[in-house]
Tab-separated table of C-alpha atoms and ligand atoms in Angstrom:
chain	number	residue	atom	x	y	z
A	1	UNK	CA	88.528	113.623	85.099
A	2	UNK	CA	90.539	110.606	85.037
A	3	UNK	CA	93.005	109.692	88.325
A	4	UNK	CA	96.443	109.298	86.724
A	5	UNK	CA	98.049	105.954	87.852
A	6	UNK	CA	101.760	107.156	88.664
A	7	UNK	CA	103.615	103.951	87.527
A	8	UNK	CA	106.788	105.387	88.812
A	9	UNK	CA	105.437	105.749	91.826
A	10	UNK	CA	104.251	102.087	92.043
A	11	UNK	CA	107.201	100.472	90.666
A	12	UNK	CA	109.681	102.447	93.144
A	13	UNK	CA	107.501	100.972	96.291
A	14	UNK	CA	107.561	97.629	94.569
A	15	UNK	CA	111.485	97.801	93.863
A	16	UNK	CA	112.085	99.534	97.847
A	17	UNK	CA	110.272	96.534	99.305
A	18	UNK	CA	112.849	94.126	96.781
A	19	UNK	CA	115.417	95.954	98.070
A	20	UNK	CA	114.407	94.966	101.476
A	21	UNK	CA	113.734	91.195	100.541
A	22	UNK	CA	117.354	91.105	99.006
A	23	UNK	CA	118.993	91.855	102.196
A	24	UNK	CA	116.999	89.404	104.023
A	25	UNK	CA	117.704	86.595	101.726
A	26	UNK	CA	121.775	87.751	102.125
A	27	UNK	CA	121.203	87.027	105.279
A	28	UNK	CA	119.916	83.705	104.878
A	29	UNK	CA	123.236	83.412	102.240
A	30	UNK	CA	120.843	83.176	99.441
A	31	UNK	CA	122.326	85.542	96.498
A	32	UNK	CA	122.298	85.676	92.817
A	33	UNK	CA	122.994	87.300	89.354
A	34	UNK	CA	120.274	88.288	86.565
A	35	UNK	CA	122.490	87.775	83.340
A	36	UNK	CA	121.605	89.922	80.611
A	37	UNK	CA	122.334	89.336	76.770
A	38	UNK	CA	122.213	92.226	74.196
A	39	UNK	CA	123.240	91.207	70.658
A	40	UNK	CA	124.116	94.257	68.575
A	41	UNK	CA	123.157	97.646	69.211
A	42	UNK	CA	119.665	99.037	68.942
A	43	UNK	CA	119.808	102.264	70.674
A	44	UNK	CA	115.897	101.594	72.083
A	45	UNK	CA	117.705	97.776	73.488
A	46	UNK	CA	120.769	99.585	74.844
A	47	UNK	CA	118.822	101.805	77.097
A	48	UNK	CA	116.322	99.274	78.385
A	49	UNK	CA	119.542	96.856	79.200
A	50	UNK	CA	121.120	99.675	81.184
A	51	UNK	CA	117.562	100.431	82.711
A	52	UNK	CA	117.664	96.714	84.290
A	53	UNK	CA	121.450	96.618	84.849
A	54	UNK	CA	120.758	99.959	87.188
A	55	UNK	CA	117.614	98.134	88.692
A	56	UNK	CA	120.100	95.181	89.988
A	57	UNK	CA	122.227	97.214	91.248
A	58	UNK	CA	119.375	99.241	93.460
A	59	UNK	CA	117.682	96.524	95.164
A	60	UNK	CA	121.223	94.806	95.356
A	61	UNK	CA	121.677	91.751	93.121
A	62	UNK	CA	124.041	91.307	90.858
A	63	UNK	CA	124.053	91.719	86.783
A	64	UNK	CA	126.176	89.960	84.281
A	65	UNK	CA	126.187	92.178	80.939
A	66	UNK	CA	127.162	90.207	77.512
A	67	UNK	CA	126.816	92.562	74.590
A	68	UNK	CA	127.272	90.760	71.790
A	69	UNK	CA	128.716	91.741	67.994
A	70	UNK	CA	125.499	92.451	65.530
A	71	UNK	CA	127.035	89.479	63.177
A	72	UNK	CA	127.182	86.778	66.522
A	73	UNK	CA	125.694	83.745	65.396
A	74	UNK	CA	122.812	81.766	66.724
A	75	UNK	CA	125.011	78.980	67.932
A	76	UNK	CA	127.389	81.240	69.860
A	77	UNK	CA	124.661	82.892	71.826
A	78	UNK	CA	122.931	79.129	72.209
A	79	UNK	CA	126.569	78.067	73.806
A	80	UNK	CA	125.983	81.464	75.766
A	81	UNK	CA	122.468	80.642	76.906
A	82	UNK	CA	124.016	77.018	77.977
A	83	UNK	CA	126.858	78.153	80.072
A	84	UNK	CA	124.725	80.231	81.927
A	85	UNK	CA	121.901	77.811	82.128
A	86	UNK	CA	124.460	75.872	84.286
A	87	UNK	CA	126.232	78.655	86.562
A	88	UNK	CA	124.942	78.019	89.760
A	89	UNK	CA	125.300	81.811	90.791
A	90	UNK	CA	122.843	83.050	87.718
A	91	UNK	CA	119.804	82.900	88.852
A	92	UNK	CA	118.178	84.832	85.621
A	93	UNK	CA	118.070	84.835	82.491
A	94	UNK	CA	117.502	87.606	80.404
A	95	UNK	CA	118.141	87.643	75.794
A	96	UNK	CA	116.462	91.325	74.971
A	97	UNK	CA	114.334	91.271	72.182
A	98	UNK	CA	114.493	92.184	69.116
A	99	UNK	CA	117.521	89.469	68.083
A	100	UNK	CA	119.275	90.425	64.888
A	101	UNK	CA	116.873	88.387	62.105
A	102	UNK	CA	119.933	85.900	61.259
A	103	UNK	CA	118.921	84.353	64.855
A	104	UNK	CA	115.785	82.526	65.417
A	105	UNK	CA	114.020	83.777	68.363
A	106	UNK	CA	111.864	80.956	69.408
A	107	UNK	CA	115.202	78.630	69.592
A	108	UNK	CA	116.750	81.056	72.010
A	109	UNK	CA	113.938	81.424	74.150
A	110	UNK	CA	113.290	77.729	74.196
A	111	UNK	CA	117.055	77.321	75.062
A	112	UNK	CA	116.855	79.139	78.514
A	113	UNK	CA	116.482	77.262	81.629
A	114	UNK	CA	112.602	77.288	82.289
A	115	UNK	CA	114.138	77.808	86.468
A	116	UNK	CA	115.996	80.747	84.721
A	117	UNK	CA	113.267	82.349	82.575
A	118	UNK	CA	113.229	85.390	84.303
A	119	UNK	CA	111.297	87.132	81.422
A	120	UNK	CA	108.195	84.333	80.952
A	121	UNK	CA	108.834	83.850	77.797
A	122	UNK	CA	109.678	80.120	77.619
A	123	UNK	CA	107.290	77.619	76.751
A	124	UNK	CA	107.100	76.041	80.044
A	125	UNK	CA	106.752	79.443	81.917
A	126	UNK	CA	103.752	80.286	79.452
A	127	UNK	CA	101.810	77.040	79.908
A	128	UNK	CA	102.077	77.260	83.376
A	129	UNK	CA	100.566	80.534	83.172
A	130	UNK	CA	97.783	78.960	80.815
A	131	UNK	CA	96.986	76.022	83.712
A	132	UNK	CA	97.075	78.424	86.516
A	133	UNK	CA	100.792	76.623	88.050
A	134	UNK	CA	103.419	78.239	89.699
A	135	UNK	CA	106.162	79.868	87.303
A	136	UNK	CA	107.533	83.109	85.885
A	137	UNK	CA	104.864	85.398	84.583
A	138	UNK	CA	105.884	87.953	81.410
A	139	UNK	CA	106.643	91.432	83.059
A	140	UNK	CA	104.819	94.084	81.498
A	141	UNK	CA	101.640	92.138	82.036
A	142	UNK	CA	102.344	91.538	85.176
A	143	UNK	CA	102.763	95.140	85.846
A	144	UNK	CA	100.136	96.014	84.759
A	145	UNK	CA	97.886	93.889	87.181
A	146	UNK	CA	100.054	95.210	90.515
A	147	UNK	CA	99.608	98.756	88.603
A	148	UNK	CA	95.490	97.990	88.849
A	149	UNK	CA	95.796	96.126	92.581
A	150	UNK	CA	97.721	98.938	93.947
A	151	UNK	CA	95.606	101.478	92.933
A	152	UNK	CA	92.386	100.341	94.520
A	153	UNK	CA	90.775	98.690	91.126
A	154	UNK	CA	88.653	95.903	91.522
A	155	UNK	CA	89.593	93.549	88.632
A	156	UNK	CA	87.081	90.528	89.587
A	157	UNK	CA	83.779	90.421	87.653
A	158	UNK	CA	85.366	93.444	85.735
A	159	UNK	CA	85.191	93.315	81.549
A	160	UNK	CA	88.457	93.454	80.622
A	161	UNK	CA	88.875	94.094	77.027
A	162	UNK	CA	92.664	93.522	75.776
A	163	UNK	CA	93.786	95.053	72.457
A	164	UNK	CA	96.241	92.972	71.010
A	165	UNK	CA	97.447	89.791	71.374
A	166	UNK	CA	101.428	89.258	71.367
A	167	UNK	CA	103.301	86.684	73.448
A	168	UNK	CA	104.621	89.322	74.840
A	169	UNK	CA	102.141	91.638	76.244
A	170	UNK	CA	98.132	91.056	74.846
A	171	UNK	CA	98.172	86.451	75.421
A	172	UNK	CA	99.760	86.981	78.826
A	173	UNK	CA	97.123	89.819	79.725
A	174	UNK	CA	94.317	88.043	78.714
A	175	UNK	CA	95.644	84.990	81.074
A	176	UNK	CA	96.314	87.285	84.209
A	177	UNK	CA	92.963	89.034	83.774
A	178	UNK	CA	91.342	86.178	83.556
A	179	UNK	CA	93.175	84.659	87.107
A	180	UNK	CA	91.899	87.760	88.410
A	181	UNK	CA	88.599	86.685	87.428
A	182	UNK	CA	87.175	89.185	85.543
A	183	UNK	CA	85.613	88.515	82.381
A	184	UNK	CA	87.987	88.700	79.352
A	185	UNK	CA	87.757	89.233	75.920
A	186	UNK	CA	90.851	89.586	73.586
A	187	UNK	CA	90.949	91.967	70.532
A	188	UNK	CA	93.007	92.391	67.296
A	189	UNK	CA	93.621	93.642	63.946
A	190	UNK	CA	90.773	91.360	62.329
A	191	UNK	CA	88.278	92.388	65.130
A	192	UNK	CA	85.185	93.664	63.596
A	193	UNK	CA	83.554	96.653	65.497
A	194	UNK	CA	86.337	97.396	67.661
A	195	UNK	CA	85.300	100.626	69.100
A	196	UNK	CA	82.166	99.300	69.566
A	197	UNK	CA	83.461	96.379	71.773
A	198	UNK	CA	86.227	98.585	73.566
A	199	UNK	CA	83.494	100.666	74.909
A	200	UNK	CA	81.915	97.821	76.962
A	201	UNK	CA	85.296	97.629	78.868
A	202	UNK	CA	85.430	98.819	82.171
A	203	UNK	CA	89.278	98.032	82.029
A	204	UNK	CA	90.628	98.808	78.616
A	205	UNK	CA	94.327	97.285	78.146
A	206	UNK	CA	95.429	98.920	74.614
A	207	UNK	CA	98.608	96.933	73.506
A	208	UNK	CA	98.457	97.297	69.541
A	209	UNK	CA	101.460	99.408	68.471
A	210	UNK	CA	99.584	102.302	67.201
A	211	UNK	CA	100.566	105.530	68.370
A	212	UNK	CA	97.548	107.826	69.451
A	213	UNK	CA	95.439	105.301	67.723
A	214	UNK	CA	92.855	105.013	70.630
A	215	UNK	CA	90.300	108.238	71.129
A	216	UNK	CA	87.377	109.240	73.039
A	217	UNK	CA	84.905	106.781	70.844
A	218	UNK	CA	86.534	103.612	72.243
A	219	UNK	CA	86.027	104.574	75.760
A	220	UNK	CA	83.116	104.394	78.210
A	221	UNK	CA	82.698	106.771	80.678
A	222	UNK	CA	84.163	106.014	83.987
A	223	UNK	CA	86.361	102.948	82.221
A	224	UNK	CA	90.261	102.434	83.620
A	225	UNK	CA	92.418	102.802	80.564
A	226	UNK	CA	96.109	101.200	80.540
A	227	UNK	CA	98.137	102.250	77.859
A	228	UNK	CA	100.999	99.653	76.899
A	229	UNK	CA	102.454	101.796	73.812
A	230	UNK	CA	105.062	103.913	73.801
A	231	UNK	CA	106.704	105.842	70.693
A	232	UNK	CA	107.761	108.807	69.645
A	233	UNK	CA	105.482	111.097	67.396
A	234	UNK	CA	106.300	113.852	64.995
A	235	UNK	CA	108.035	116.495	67.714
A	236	UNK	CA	110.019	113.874	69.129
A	237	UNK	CA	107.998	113.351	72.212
A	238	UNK	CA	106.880	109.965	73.639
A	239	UNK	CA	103.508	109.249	73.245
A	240	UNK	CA	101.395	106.088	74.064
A	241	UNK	CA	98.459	104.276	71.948
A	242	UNK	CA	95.974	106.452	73.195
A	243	UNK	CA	94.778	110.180	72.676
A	244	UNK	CA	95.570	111.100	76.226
A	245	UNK	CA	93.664	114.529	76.212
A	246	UNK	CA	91.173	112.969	74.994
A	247	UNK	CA	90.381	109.716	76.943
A	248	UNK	CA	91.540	111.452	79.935
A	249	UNK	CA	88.439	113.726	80.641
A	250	UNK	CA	85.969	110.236	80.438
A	251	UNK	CA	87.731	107.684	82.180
A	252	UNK	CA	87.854	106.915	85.413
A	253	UNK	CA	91.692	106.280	85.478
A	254	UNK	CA	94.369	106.224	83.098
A	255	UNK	CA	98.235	105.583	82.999
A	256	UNK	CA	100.137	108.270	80.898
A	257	UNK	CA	103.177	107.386	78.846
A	258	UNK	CA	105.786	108.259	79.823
A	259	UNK	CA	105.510	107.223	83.410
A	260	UNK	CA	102.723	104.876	83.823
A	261	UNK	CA	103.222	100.844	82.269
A	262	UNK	CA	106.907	100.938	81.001
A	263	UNK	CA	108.279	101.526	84.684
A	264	UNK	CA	106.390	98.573	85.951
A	265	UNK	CA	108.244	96.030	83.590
A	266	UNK	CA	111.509	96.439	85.236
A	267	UNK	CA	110.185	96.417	88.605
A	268	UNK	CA	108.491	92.872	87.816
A	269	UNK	CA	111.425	91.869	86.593
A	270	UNK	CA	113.309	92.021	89.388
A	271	UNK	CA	110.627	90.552	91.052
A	272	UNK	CA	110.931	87.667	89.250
A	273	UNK	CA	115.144	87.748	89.927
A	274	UNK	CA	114.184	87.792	93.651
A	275	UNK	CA	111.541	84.832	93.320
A	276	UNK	CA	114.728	83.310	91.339
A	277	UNK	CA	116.850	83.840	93.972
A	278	UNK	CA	114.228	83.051	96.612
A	279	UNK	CA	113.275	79.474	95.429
A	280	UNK	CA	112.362	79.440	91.924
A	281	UNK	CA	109.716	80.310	90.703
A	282	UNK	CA	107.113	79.335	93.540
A	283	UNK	CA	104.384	81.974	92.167
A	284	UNK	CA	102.266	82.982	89.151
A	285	UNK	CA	100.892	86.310	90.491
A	286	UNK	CA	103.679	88.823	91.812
A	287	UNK	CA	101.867	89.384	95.100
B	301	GUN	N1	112.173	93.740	74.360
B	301	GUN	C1	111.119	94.540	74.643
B	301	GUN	N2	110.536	94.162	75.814
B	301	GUN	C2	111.244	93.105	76.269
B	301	GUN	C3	111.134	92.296	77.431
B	301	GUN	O1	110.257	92.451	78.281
B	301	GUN	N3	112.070	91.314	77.538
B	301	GUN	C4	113.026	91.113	76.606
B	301	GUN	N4	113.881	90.112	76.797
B	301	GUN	N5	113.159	91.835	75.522
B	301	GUN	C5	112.263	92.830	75.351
């Protein structure tokens, strides 16, 4: 039976020892602001922006909160980006995703200070990741590598078999898996054979947006399973990717949902305000 990996365990450590950091760096008079742009008002966006509004406040930095009118158009929130891309206090960045579809996401992503980009998202930030520089890497994947560090998994010379590949989540995985050096391979919705290749992983990162898609026949026995999904299926109740009940019993360890990856985001992104407020970005792997 599988060890469940308590990710709001982990990410409460990871946000008491930013708490810790913050004061020091007050000390040093080094403070700062994570500003935070919502425009319109998905219900799923609204909680998630008062999530990492309540994180600032915890480990003590501040948060600037612009909630924005469904209809706001892509130059206002540009002009947005670009006054706060020059306030010397704001020391993050943040646009939540999904924008309404009148905006062009790529152009506001691009427009954010790369120094700012507390999410990883910009270019810059994700071709640093690529060449193994310094920068801002994406939070959930992220996560999910202190998730596997602080839980006693070995990730070097593991197969690490990723299943999906957004900007977002899968691309950024592969790239931090691979700094870890295991061996990496990246699946999708073409890939041929997929159980068959999901049961050489012995770390299996499922990331495809498919609720209880994943069962026992895409698992190997004594595999690490790390579930990225999270929905909500016929009763109501949140659910990841996988068939918890029944991956559980053969891996080795697993992360439910709720309470295993989606607590970790937050906590890296606050890691990534403090490295902001510390000295820019300075790393590529949070810790
Ligand atoms: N929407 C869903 N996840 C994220 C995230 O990590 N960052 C932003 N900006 N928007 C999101």
């Amino acid at each position: 039976m599988a060890v469940r990996i308590d990710g709001k365990k982990i990410s409460q450590q990871i946000k008491d020892e930013l708490k810790e950091k913050v004061s020091a760096l007050r000390q040093e008079g080094k403070e700062g602001t994570l500003a935070v742009i919502q425009v319109g008002a998905d219900p799923a966006s609204s909680v998630y922006v008062r999530n990492k509004k309540n994180a600032c406040a915890y480990i003590g930095i501040g948060s600037l909160s612009y909630e924005l009118k469904e209809d706001t158009s892509e130059e206002e929130l540009l002009r947005l980006v670009e006054e706060l891309n020059g306030k010397e206090e704001v020391k993050g960045i943040l646009v939540q995703l999904p924008l309404p579809s009148h905006i062009c996401e790529a152009n506001v992503i691009h427009a954010i200070s790369p120094e700012k980009d507390v999410d990883g998202f910009h270019p810059q930030s994700v071709g640093k990741l690529a060449i193994g520089e310094p920068g801002f890497a994406p939070c959930t994947p992220a996560g999910i590598i202190q998730l596997l560090k602080r839980s006693g998994i070995e990730i070097a010379g593991k197969h690490c078999v990723v299943i999906g590949r957004s900007n977002i989540v899968g691309k950024p995985m592969a790239l931090l898996t691979l700094k870890e050096n295991a061996t990496v391979t990246v699946t999708h919705s073409k890939t041929k054979n997929l159980p068959e290749i999901c049961r050489q992983a012995d770390i299996l990162i499922v990331a495809m947006g498919k609720p209880r898609f994943i069962g026992a026949e895409y698992v190997k026995e004594g595999a690490v399973v790390i579930d990225v999904g999270i929905h909500r299926d016929a009763g109501n109740k949140l659910c990841g990717d996988v068939k918890f009940e029944e991956v559980e019993p053969i891996a080795s360890a697993i992360t439910p949902v709720p309470g295993g990856v989606g607590p970790m985001t937050i906590a890296m992104l606050m890691d990534n305000c403090v490295r902001g407020i510390e000295k820019g970005p300075n790393t590529m792997l949070q810790g």
